[in-house]
XYZ file of C-alpha atoms in Angstrom:
731
model
C 26.946 33.745 -30.779
C 23.569 32.437 -29.560
C 25.042 28.994 -28.899
C 27.984 30.416 -26.952
C 25.663 32.601 -24.868
C 23.497 29.595 -24.033
C 26.503 27.565 -22.873
C 27.713 30.426 -20.681
C 24.226 30.813 -19.201
C 24.061 27.111 -18.324
C 27.533 27.188 -16.789
C 26.600 30.194 -14.657
C 23.288 28.714 -13.552
C 24.938 25.378 -12.779
C 27.477 27.071 -10.547
C 24.686 28.919 -8.786
C 22.763 25.681 -8.423
C 25.752 23.985 -6.799
C 25.676 26.587 -4.034
C 22.280 25.281 -3.012
C 23.416 21.660 -2.723
C 25.176 19.931 0.146
C 26.451 16.411 0.539
C 30.154 15.737 1.188
C 30.414 13.193 -1.621
C 27.200 11.380 -0.730
C 25.285 12.897 -3.622
C 24.264 16.507 -3.173
C 20.812 17.274 -1.793
C 18.928 20.550 -1.706
C 19.163 21.438 2.023
C 15.688 22.970 2.026
C 13.942 20.063 0.274
C 11.385 18.111 2.332
C 12.303 14.426 2.225
C 10.276 11.336 3.014
C 11.849 9.322 5.814
C 11.467 6.405 8.212
C 11.310 7.435 11.861
C 11.796 5.204 14.913
C 9.530 5.911 17.902
C 10.345 4.470 21.314
C 10.021 5.147 25.023
C 12.289 7.765 26.571
C 13.273 5.281 29.284
C 13.057 2.129 27.190
C 10.542 -0.699 27.308
C 7.496 -1.918 25.416
C 5.737 0.917 23.554
C 2.386 -0.872 23.485
C 2.352 -1.371 27.266
C 3.209 2.307 27.745
C 0.506 3.584 25.372
C -2.171 1.305 26.786
C -1.289 2.473 30.301
C -1.704 6.086 29.140
C -5.119 5.201 27.761
C -6.004 3.591 31.093
C -4.849 6.726 32.904
C -7.030 8.810 30.590
C -10.006 6.624 31.403
C -9.446 7.432 35.076
C -9.285 11.175 34.470
C -5.668 11.894 33.415
C -6.110 14.018 30.283
C -2.500 15.005 29.607
C -0.020 13.428 27.250
C -1.639 12.999 23.834
C -0.356 15.246 21.028
C -2.817 17.381 19.130
C -2.235 17.820 15.386
C -1.003 21.290 14.520
C -1.581 23.632 11.630
C 1.377 24.359 9.324
C 4.197 26.160 11.061
C 7.563 25.567 12.699
C 6.283 23.275 15.452
C 4.146 21.349 12.999
C 7.148 20.408 10.858
C 8.389 17.881 13.407
C 7.383 14.387 14.404
C 5.598 15.002 17.707
C 4.923 12.127 20.075
C 2.849 11.613 23.172
C 4.601 12.536 26.378
C 7.127 9.882 27.366
C 7.988 8.792 23.818
C 10.868 9.924 21.605
C 11.756 9.686 17.927
C 14.747 9.725 15.608
C 15.114 9.689 11.830
C 16.505 6.335 10.686
C 16.859 6.925 6.938
C 15.632 9.440 4.364
C 15.321 9.838 0.611
C 18.691 9.854 -1.241
C 20.634 8.395 1.725
C 23.302 5.862 0.678
C 22.472 2.388 1.970
C 26.040 1.072 1.766
C 29.548 2.506 2.005
C 29.508 2.887 -1.788
C 28.547 6.471 -2.648
C 29.015 6.282 -6.429
C 26.149 7.411 -8.702
C 25.097 3.785 -9.297
C 25.158 2.771 -5.615
C 21.921 1.766 -3.827
C 20.170 4.702 -2.170
C 16.977 5.014 -0.194
C 14.073 5.758 -2.526
C 11.199 8.214 -2.664
C 7.921 8.413 -0.733
C 8.339 5.448 1.556
C 5.113 3.616 2.345
C 4.991 0.048 3.681
C 7.573 -0.961 6.318
C 8.356 -4.465 7.638
C 10.920 -5.438 10.280
C 12.863 -8.722 10.382
C 14.782 -9.049 13.643
C 18.150 -10.772 13.364
C 17.704 -14.461 14.090
C 13.941 -14.478 13.512
C 14.322 -17.764 11.624
C 16.618 -19.531 14.128
C 13.828 -22.029 14.843
C 13.685 -23.145 11.214
C 14.426 -26.833 10.754
C 17.309 -27.050 8.357
C 17.476 -23.971 6.188
C 14.149 -24.082 4.401
C 11.370 -25.439 6.663
C 9.679 -22.640 8.615
C 9.550 -23.031 12.362
C 8.513 -19.458 13.171
C 7.080 -16.384 11.493
C 9.073 -13.122 11.186
C 6.467 -11.184 13.184
C 7.607 -10.638 16.784
C 10.596 -12.993 16.565
C 14.333 -12.298 16.508
C 16.332 -9.399 17.894
C 14.718 -6.105 18.848
C 18.057 -4.304 18.631
C 19.222 -5.191 15.123
C 17.520 -6.424 12.016
C 16.479 -5.693 8.467
C 13.864 -3.310 7.127
C 11.873 -3.660 3.947
C 10.489 -0.266 2.855
C 8.278 0.447 -0.177
C 8.851 3.459 -2.433
C 5.588 4.431 -4.057
C 6.014 7.480 -6.316
C 7.605 10.923 -6.749
C 5.343 13.926 -6.197
C 4.634 17.003 -8.303
C 5.503 17.820 -11.931
C 8.038 16.032 -14.106
C 10.318 18.054 -16.373
C 9.112 18.516 -19.938
C 10.613 19.972 -23.080
C 9.303 23.426 -22.181
C 8.933 23.312 -18.398
C 11.129 22.653 -15.384
C 10.241 20.047 -12.748
C 8.594 21.104 -9.500
C 8.544 19.849 -5.918
C 9.978 16.393 -5.424
C 10.842 16.025 -9.098
C 12.899 19.206 -8.833
C 14.629 17.785 -5.730
C 15.437 14.658 -7.731
C 16.752 16.704 -10.658
C 19.018 18.703 -8.327
C 20.264 15.478 -6.759
C 21.076 14.008 -10.180
C 22.848 17.235 -11.089
C 24.911 17.024 -7.908
C 25.918 13.447 -8.788
C 26.978 14.527 -12.283
C 24.260 12.421 -13.930
C 22.536 15.527 -15.325
C 24.576 18.518 -16.473
C 21.840 20.794 -17.799
C 20.243 23.657 -15.894
C 17.566 21.611 -14.146
C 15.685 24.753 -13.051
C 15.228 25.987 -16.633
C 12.123 25.591 -18.781
C 14.116 24.051 -21.642
C 14.982 20.322 -21.506
C 16.403 18.277 -24.374
C 15.037 14.798 -25.093
C 18.396 13.346 -24.049
C 18.146 15.000 -20.644
C 14.511 13.937 -20.296
C 15.502 10.338 -21.063
C 18.290 10.466 -18.475
C 15.861 11.842 -15.916
C 13.267 9.131 -16.660
C 15.796 6.312 -16.349
C 16.843 7.642 -12.946
C 13.264 8.390 -11.910
C 12.625 4.647 -12.289
C 15.343 3.985 -9.730
C 13.511 6.002 -7.057
C 10.553 3.602 -6.923
C 10.241 -0.018 -5.756
C 11.670 -1.022 -2.404
C 14.741 -0.939 -0.131
C 16.223 -3.814 1.888
C 18.571 -2.417 4.537
C 20.207 -3.372 7.823
C 19.510 -1.214 10.893
C 20.830 -1.267 14.451
C 19.862 0.354 17.747
C 22.518 2.063 19.871
C 22.743 2.376 23.659
C 20.836 5.675 23.608
C 17.881 4.082 21.828
C 18.504 5.633 18.414
C 18.310 3.550 15.247
C 20.600 3.984 12.230
C 21.524 2.261 8.971
C 24.377 -0.250 9.072
C 25.997 0.778 5.803
C 28.506 -2.071 6.043
C 25.780 -4.649 5.422
C 24.591 -5.858 1.997
C 21.664 -3.560 1.309
C 19.709 -4.013 -1.919
C 17.437 -1.837 -4.040
C 14.556 -3.202 -6.096
C 13.244 -0.695 -8.625
C 11.318 0.005 -11.836
C 14.196 -0.745 -14.181
C 14.994 -4.143 -15.645
C 17.641 -4.646 -12.981
C 14.637 -5.991 -11.012
C 12.959 -9.000 -12.599
C 9.966 -11.068 -11.571
C 7.885 -13.856 -13.061
C 4.124 -13.443 -13.415
C 2.480 -16.626 -12.171
C -1.126 -17.763 -12.345
C -2.095 -16.861 -15.908
C -0.661 -17.238 -19.348
C -1.604 -14.196 -21.439
C 1.279 -11.880 -20.544
C 2.974 -10.741 -23.741
C 6.759 -11.154 -24.069
C 8.824 -8.478 -22.335
C 12.398 -7.269 -22.760
C 14.989 -5.681 -20.538
C 15.878 -1.999 -20.882
C 18.522 -2.800 -23.500
C 16.079 -4.715 -25.719
C 17.208 -8.231 -24.803
C 14.173 -10.566 -24.678
C 13.285 -11.907 -21.238
C 12.195 -15.499 -20.533
C 8.508 -16.320 -20.941
C 6.415 -14.747 -18.201
C 9.300 -12.679 -16.815
C 8.832 -8.899 -16.719
C 10.950 -5.869 -15.923
C 10.574 -3.704 -12.827
C 8.148 -3.028 -10.010
C 6.374 0.306 -9.475
C 3.682 2.108 -7.538
C 4.585 0.090 -4.434
C 2.115 1.168 -1.784
C 1.455 -1.006 1.259
C 1.974 -4.749 1.518
C 2.375 -7.711 3.831
C 4.997 -9.712 5.658
C 4.307 -13.353 4.852
C 4.436 -16.041 7.567
C 7.270 -17.721 5.625
C 9.496 -14.650 5.489
C 8.913 -12.970 2.133
C 7.328 -9.602 1.350
C 4.162 -8.826 -0.576
C 4.556 -5.361 -2.063
C 1.390 -3.972 -3.666
C 1.609 -2.133 -6.992
C -1.060 0.559 -6.785
C -1.395 3.521 -9.186
C 0.558 1.980 -12.045
C -1.730 3.555 -14.659
C 0.594 6.569 -14.470
C 3.713 4.750 -15.641
C 2.915 2.966 -18.922
C -0.812 3.714 -19.160
C -4.053 2.261 -17.824
C -5.085 -1.205 -19.018
C -8.694 -0.604 -17.875
C -9.356 2.487 -19.971
C -13.159 2.197 -19.861
C -13.623 4.285 -16.686
C -13.357 8.026 -16.205
C -12.320 9.844 -13.029
C -15.920 9.753 -11.824
C -16.172 5.944 -12.186
C -18.416 6.234 -15.221
C -18.169 3.856 -18.187
C -16.397 5.250 -21.256
C -17.406 3.877 -24.643
C -14.996 3.101 -27.459
C -12.184 1.768 -25.276
C -12.471 -1.931 -26.107
C -15.017 -2.812 -23.390
C -18.236 -2.015 -25.266
C -21.174 -4.455 -25.288
C -21.719 -6.660 -28.307
C -18.350 -8.416 -28.339
C -15.613 -9.672 -26.052
C -13.422 -7.062 -24.382
C -10.081 -6.120 -25.921
C -7.083 -4.398 -24.364
C -4.694 -1.680 -25.499
C -1.492 -3.014 -23.964
C 1.437 -1.139 -25.474
C 2.884 1.720 -23.432
C 1.312 5.135 -23.833
C 3.742 7.730 -25.184
C 2.145 10.250 -22.815
C 2.779 8.157 -19.687
C 5.545 8.947 -17.219
C 7.797 6.034 -18.210
C 6.391 5.539 -21.711
C 7.543 8.984 -22.827
C 11.189 7.834 -22.971
C 12.484 7.947 -26.566
C 14.252 4.574 -26.334
C 11.604 1.933 -27.196
C 13.500 -0.636 -25.117
C 12.664 1.399 -22.035
C 8.929 1.068 -22.654
C 7.066 -1.958 -21.321
C 3.528 -3.222 -21.728
C 0.816 -1.968 -19.421
C 0.076 -5.424 -18.007
C 3.614 -5.836 -16.669
C 2.549 -3.733 -13.654
C -0.438 -3.790 -11.313
C 0.128 -6.866 -9.156
C 0.720 -8.102 -5.674
C 4.453 -8.797 -5.931
C 6.166 -11.369 -3.743
C 9.721 -10.219 -3.117
C 12.263 -12.700 -1.769
C 14.144 -10.090 0.323
C 17.898 -10.318 0.346
C 17.849 -12.203 -2.956
C 19.428 -10.437 -5.921
C 16.885 -8.144 -7.630
C 17.279 -9.894 -10.990
C 16.540 -13.376 -9.567
C 13.030 -14.206 -10.790
C 10.876 -16.936 -9.270
C 11.019 -20.551 -10.384
C 8.365 -22.736 -8.778
C 9.353 -26.064 -7.229
C 6.377 -27.500 -9.120
C 8.235 -26.727 -12.333
C 11.526 -28.107 -11.054
C 12.798 -24.764 -9.796
C 14.354 -23.822 -6.478
C 11.292 -21.915 -5.227
C 13.322 -18.728 -4.793
C 13.220 -15.302 -6.378
C 10.567 -12.687 -7.095
C 7.145 -13.103 -8.680
C 3.913 -11.262 -9.418
C 0.767 -13.064 -8.298
C -1.178 -13.190 -11.546
C -3.641 -15.657 -10.011
C -4.912 -12.814 -7.799
C -5.238 -10.457 -10.746
C -4.487 -6.845 -11.608
C -5.843 -3.893 -9.638
C -4.663 -0.736 -7.913
C -3.477 -2.886 -5.054
C -2.918 -1.317 -1.655
C -2.011 -4.211 0.578
C -2.485 -7.841 1.575
C -2.809 -9.893 4.760
C -2.778 -13.608 5.585
C -4.903 -15.784 7.838
C -2.703 -17.153 10.630
C -2.955 -18.635 14.097
C -2.215 -16.549 17.188
C 1.541 -16.966 16.599
C 1.233 -15.421 13.123
C 1.977 -18.825 11.582
C 0.061 -20.701 8.888
C -2.648 -23.099 10.052
C -1.846 -26.725 9.173
C -4.281 -28.692 7.000
C -5.960 -25.503 5.734
C -5.452 -23.642 2.454
C -3.510 -20.405 2.594
C -5.980 -17.515 2.713
C -4.912 -14.051 1.618
C -7.067 -10.922 1.671
C -6.156 -7.910 -0.471
C -7.663 -4.503 -1.280
C -8.066 -2.451 -4.449
C -7.519 1.126 -3.288
C -9.498 3.241 -5.697
C -12.844 4.967 -5.462
C -15.407 2.166 -5.743
C -12.643 -0.419 -5.393
C -13.468 -3.743 -3.723
C -11.490 -6.275 -1.741
C -10.813 -9.934 -2.242
C -10.082 -13.300 -0.706
C -7.668 -15.656 -2.436
C -7.794 -19.308 -1.342
C -5.058 -21.667 -2.508
C -6.081 -24.838 -4.314
C -4.022 -27.047 -2.011
C -3.589 -26.962 1.765
C -0.555 -26.105 3.847
C 0.991 -29.030 5.720
C 3.442 -28.725 8.572
C 6.951 -29.601 7.444
C 6.600 -28.074 3.983
C 9.690 -26.267 2.758
C 9.559 -22.567 2.015
C 9.578 -23.305 -1.719
C 6.676 -25.733 -1.344
C 4.695 -23.162 0.635
C 5.294 -20.508 -1.984
C 4.165 -22.897 -4.720
C 0.733 -23.082 -3.076
C 0.086 -19.523 -4.262
C 0.617 -20.585 -7.875
C -3.023 -21.752 -8.024
C -6.208 -20.839 -6.213
C -9.698 -19.367 -6.297
C -10.388 -15.625 -6.168
C -13.445 -14.228 -4.359
C -14.702 -10.648 -4.182
C -16.571 -9.268 -1.161
C -20.172 -8.209 -1.830
C -21.564 -5.995 0.957
C -25.255 -6.736 0.528
C -27.542 -3.942 1.705
C -24.832 -1.281 1.826
C -26.307 2.088 0.908
C -24.935 2.985 -2.497
C -25.459 6.699 -1.838
C -22.707 6.827 0.775
C -21.081 3.403 1.167
C -20.940 3.690 4.956
C -24.472 2.804 6.105
C -26.790 -0.146 5.535
C -30.389 0.108 4.398
C -32.801 -0.963 7.103
C -36.401 -0.560 6.022
C -37.000 3.096 5.280
C -33.840 4.243 7.058
C -30.105 3.923 6.517
C -27.908 3.401 9.568
C -24.301 2.623 10.325
C -23.769 -1.104 11.010
C -22.795 -1.798 14.616
C -21.401 -4.818 16.407
C -24.872 -5.651 17.697
C -26.685 -4.762 14.446
C -24.293 -5.865 11.730
C -24.477 -5.868 7.995
C -24.152 -9.093 6.033
C -22.243 -9.974 2.903
C -21.119 -12.850 0.759
C -18.008 -13.925 -1.073
C -18.513 -14.236 -4.812
C -16.297 -16.560 -6.825
C -14.890 -14.317 -9.539
C -14.530 -16.724 -12.455
C -16.128 -17.504 -15.825
C -16.980 -20.931 -14.354
C -18.536 -19.534 -11.152
C -21.961 -20.925 -10.223
C -22.658 -18.114 -7.734
C -25.643 -15.945 -8.601
C -24.645 -12.511 -9.922
C -25.595 -9.712 -7.473
C -27.400 -7.846 -10.254
C -29.143 -10.913 -11.678
C -32.664 -9.952 -10.563
C -32.246 -6.283 -11.461
C -31.339 -7.232 -15.030
C -34.278 -9.615 -15.422
C -32.640 -13.000 -14.975
C -32.822 -13.973 -11.306
C -30.760 -17.145 -11.698
C -27.996 -15.690 -13.873
C -24.682 -17.047 -12.628
C -21.506 -15.013 -12.292
C -19.829 -17.198 -14.920
C -22.633 -16.740 -17.439
C -22.828 -13.000 -16.743
C -19.092 -12.530 -17.250
C -19.099 -14.413 -20.578
C -22.253 -12.653 -21.797
C -21.063 -10.047 -24.320
C -23.810 -7.572 -23.409
C -24.603 -8.180 -19.720
C -24.887 -4.892 -17.822
C -23.786 -2.895 -20.855
C -20.201 -4.220 -20.800
C -18.421 -6.581 -23.205
C -17.741 -10.251 -22.519
C -14.921 -11.890 -20.565
C -14.189 -15.169 -22.359
C -11.528 -16.467 -19.939
C -10.415 -16.134 -16.351
C -7.213 -14.538 -17.613
C -9.328 -11.683 -19.005
C -11.136 -11.371 -15.667
C -7.866 -11.202 -13.738
C -6.462 -8.532 -16.019
C -9.446 -6.227 -15.427
C -10.894 -6.887 -11.965
C -12.477 -3.435 -11.596
C -14.467 -3.899 -14.818
C -15.378 -7.537 -14.172
C -16.881 -6.898 -10.743
C -18.859 -3.921 -12.089
C -20.276 -6.165 -14.800
C -21.788 -8.554 -12.237
C -22.964 -5.800 -9.847
C -20.661 -6.135 -6.830
C -21.296 -3.367 -4.287
C -18.748 -0.563 -4.508
C -16.677 0.425 -1.468
C -15.072 3.611 -0.166
C -11.439 3.059 -1.020
C -10.456 0.021 1.084
C -6.836 0.984 1.740
C -5.687 -1.533 4.294
C -6.846 -4.916 5.530
C -5.253 -6.652 8.501
C -6.092 -10.085 9.907
C -6.210 -10.041 13.704
C -5.770 -13.567 15.089
C -5.763 -12.243 18.683
C -8.717 -9.892 18.478
C -9.946 -8.555 21.846
C -13.373 -10.047 21.072
C -11.869 -13.536 21.239
C -12.807 -14.225 17.604
C -10.385 -13.612 14.720
C -11.450 -10.634 12.612
C -10.378 -8.708 9.561
C -9.938 -4.957 10.084
C -10.497 -2.622 7.135
C -9.536 1.021 6.658
C -12.048 2.722 4.368
C -10.337 6.010 3.553
C -13.129 7.980 1.838
C -15.167 8.338 -1.349
C -16.656 11.621 -2.563
C -16.870 10.777 -6.251
C -19.471 9.102 -8.434
C -20.197 5.385 -8.638
C -20.215 2.821 -11.435
C -23.542 1.270 -10.484
C -26.898 2.003 -8.932
C -28.210 0.346 -5.761
C -29.245 -2.772 -7.660
C -25.920 -3.190 -9.468
C -26.981 -1.800 -12.853
C -24.469 0.266 -14.810
C -25.116 3.992 -14.526
C -25.205 6.184 -17.591
C -22.177 8.376 -18.153
C -24.119 11.601 -17.569
C -25.330 10.649 -14.070
C -23.839 13.140 -11.603
C -24.145 11.197 -8.362
C -21.534 11.670 -5.644
C -20.909 9.617 -2.523
C -20.694 11.691 0.645
C -18.098 9.846 2.719
C -15.274 12.339 3.004
C -13.780 11.071 6.252
C -13.801 7.262 6.128
C -13.622 4.902 9.059
C -12.344 1.618 10.482
C -14.582 -1.416 9.953
C -14.397 -5.058 11.008
C -15.373 -8.165 9.039
C -16.051 -11.504 10.682
C -16.231 -14.691 8.647
C -19.255 -16.919 9.231
C -16.780 -19.698 10.040
C -13.941 -17.665 11.601
C -11.767 -20.682 12.404
C -11.919 -21.928 8.798
C -12.160 -18.762 6.669
C -11.136 -20.573 3.487
C -14.521 -22.245 3.320
C -16.595 -19.322 4.550
C -19.072 -18.120 1.933
C -20.650 -15.334 4.000
C -19.560 -12.709 6.525
C -20.862 -9.987 8.812
C -19.456 -6.471 9.065
C -19.720 -3.384 11.240
C -18.191 0.048 11.779
C -15.614 0.216 14.586
C -14.625 3.901 14.416
C -15.867 6.721 12.194
C -13.773 9.531 10.775
C -14.775 13.169 11.319
C -14.128 16.457 9.550
C -12.754 18.162 12.640
C -9.367 16.874 13.634
C -8.892 19.253 16.556
C -10.413 17.207 19.378
C -8.754 14.355 21.216
C -10.333 11.506 19.263
C -11.080 12.932 15.830
C -9.404 11.609 12.714
C -10.049 11.563 8.986
C -9.037 9.217 6.182
C -7.589 6.162 7.966
C -4.956 4.340 5.947
C -2.433 1.745 7.143
C -3.473 -0.562 10.006
C -1.056 -2.306 12.379
C -1.847 -5.175 14.780
C 0.323 -5.586 17.865
C 1.415 -8.856 19.465
C -1.625 -8.970 21.780
C -4.178 -8.028 19.126
C -4.239 -4.267 19.672
C -5.273 -2.198 16.659
C -3.295 0.865 15.488
C -3.684 2.963 12.358
C -2.257 5.944 10.520
C -4.122 8.567 8.509
C -3.735 10.065 5.060
C -6.075 13.002 4.804
C -6.382 14.892 8.073
C -4.476 17.742 6.454
C -6.678 17.828 3.381
C -9.998 17.032 5.033
C -10.115 18.596 8.470
C -11.322 22.149 8.848
C -8.261 23.096 10.892
C -5.711 21.663 8.430
C -4.579 19.264 11.146
C -1.586 17.017 10.542
C -1.867 13.272 10.051
C -1.116 11.020 12.997
C -0.635 7.476 14.227
C -3.502 6.329 16.467
C -4.116 3.545 18.944
C -7.719 2.300 18.788
C -8.964 1.276 22.219
C -10.922 -1.984 21.889
C -10.420 -3.148 25.467
C -13.795 -4.661 26.375
C -13.425 -3.537 29.984
C -13.465 0.089 28.801
C -17.015 -0.049 27.422
C -18.522 1.290 30.654
C -18.076 1.151 34.417
C -18.440 3.282 37.529
C -14.656 3.521 37.993
C -14.092 5.219 34.631
C -14.258 8.976 34.253
C -14.092 8.595 30.464
C -15.476 5.679 28.468
C -12.650 5.066 26.019
C -13.829 1.959 24.139
C -13.892 2.601 20.388
C -11.956 5.856 20.677
C -8.720 6.564 18.781
C -5.782 8.033 20.731
C -3.034 9.983 19.011
C 0.410 8.496 19.587
C 2.513 10.496 17.111
C 1.844 13.245 14.583
C 3.911 13.910 11.469
C 4.661 17.183 9.662
C 1.741 18.938 8.033
C 0.871 17.718 4.534
C 2.723 14.447 5.201
C 1.062 11.049 5.338
C 1.530 8.454 8.082
C 2.431 5.170 6.410
C 3.987 1.818 7.132
C 3.763 1.578 10.905
C 5.597 -1.575 11.972
C 6.814 -2.917 15.304
C 10.264 -4.154 16.132
C 10.114 -7.742 17.352
C 10.182 -6.711 21.033
C 7.613 -3.916 20.477
C 10.007 -1.363 21.962
C 10.044 0.547 18.666
C 7.442 1.622 16.142
C 8.911 2.329 12.717
C 6.832 5.072 11.131
C 7.133 6.296 7.560
C 6.682 10.016 6.890
C 5.541 10.241 3.291
C 5.503 13.296 0.978
C 6.040 16.152 3.508
C 5.249 19.493 1.860
C 3.712 17.842 -1.192
C 1.164 20.564 -1.933
C 4.008 23.143 -2.270
C 1.951 25.708 -0.349
C 3.208 24.448 2.982
C 6.843 25.351 3.618
C 8.453 22.196 4.966
C 12.070 21.064 5.079
C 11.491 17.895 7.120
C 13.673 16.131 8.188
C 16.318 18.687 7.328
C 16.775 21.720 9.617
C 15.121 24.961 8.586
């Protein structure tokens, strides 16, 4: 009788649930669910967006104050994408949308929480000699009316279902979608889930992450839409996506999700894909960020306040050891099928995707007799909570002949640092795409040490008895430290620990240096970058989220722009680089972040530069209601002429007025520093161009090749569940 009653209850609830789903065979979606989406922003009358925005800034400088959107508090008007006067927007694609004409449950669909976006205009590679020798970069080449988008899918928000609790927020939206497709047939709103249903949910949860490769076209009215007749592809966290880890040898054997062993060095899935980079040779770097959630954290020796935790395999007195098997409590590791669990060190890399290539085609280097195609994880750059990457190029966004490839990348966590990777061999004009890619198989990794940065806040430099923000005329200085057990660089904390000449290599191998165990090999260093750089005393930073190389900087000198989002937690180290005790309750006080610039000491040959200068370009503020205030800068975008744009991820949470996050143009026009003709000095000020729904993050801004469109990702609208949002669906 109890069993029969339960079946009837599920049938009734399922019927009721169906009444809240819509879809016409495309896979039912809760019509009130907020959905992440990519939005296209263009001029109402057509033309270059950058020219239009810069003209508006010029008008503002001469006294015209109208036209820039203010962020709004939650409410009906705030649940739209609002643009500056003269611009327009349309939704291109949203979570759950089919990417092809196939609408079956297994068909490719747009994933969750879109972050990084890159545009490849049709014909961008028409100048290539033959089919494999680059003659142009994908940036600002090809058609501005049709092309391909790469979009990252980072995570799914809110609570997963459990045996005794229903999912919430985005996970509930996913469960309802799977129910509508017939993949789940339980009452997904109930607080009782069987292990079978949980396993089904987890397998499909993995399909929401990774990245989408889709064709888009622009119609005569200026709206963009998905060309579902083209061959779109989905790359995800299941073993249907395979990649080879290159650059170190200690990766344990992996298997696909059925238990079949994979070739040596090949691993299943990508996950936590945050920001990334469009390479000059036409591939994508997608950055795996918070992967500790999926199979467990490999660097278990740090708590949420950046304090060292004993007994986790990193203690002094011996070499470090790792717990690598999947945690049964992790989001993917909780699946009951052991074949669906993968080791922790299979995730956490900068992943080079060969877009348009089948997801299961893993990389084979031409140096090993392969074809140089397919997908790989850059083990030579190491594991971290990667946010993004950027490459040194000339002013055409192409590689510089006779120089090594230089890639910068950032570890987006509190106290995370950023890095420079320099290939062992140089790029030579006429190299094939496979030969260029092979250069990244080997290289040297450097970490940025911001000497003199004030450890109490991470956003000022110590100058005598005071601490001041570094400016363009009074910069801070730093050095690049070779992060290797063979490095001859002096460890930043050498003097503080009583050995002024202690090298980085000796410090890393020392089993007790700075109260942390030893790193016997470079493979160990690369697997635990956050721990290794703490061991040698590298200055901590305030969540470096995005780095972008600007080869056409308004200053006339190439520079690297950095978005420091914020840091209000504790630190690993003291000012001198010594490990802090676990009971120290320090807290950094940078809640708003800022945009900084780094200039290499030899800006035309950054591969060989050992030192750099840095300064603050724009500072965040906990206000958000005035014309130029912003908090928590995130993704940076550089336009064709070197203009700097950025989005924010934290206005809503940080600003006193709960202001929405926006896309900004940062005015660095040198002529706007001062002048009798200007009513408003606009140099160094950030102008709002578009604002997204409240509690959504601005991510992935990218230009079409002709700069007539900005593709903007609206991530996690309504994530906190207190703000009622249905974006982009009608209320």
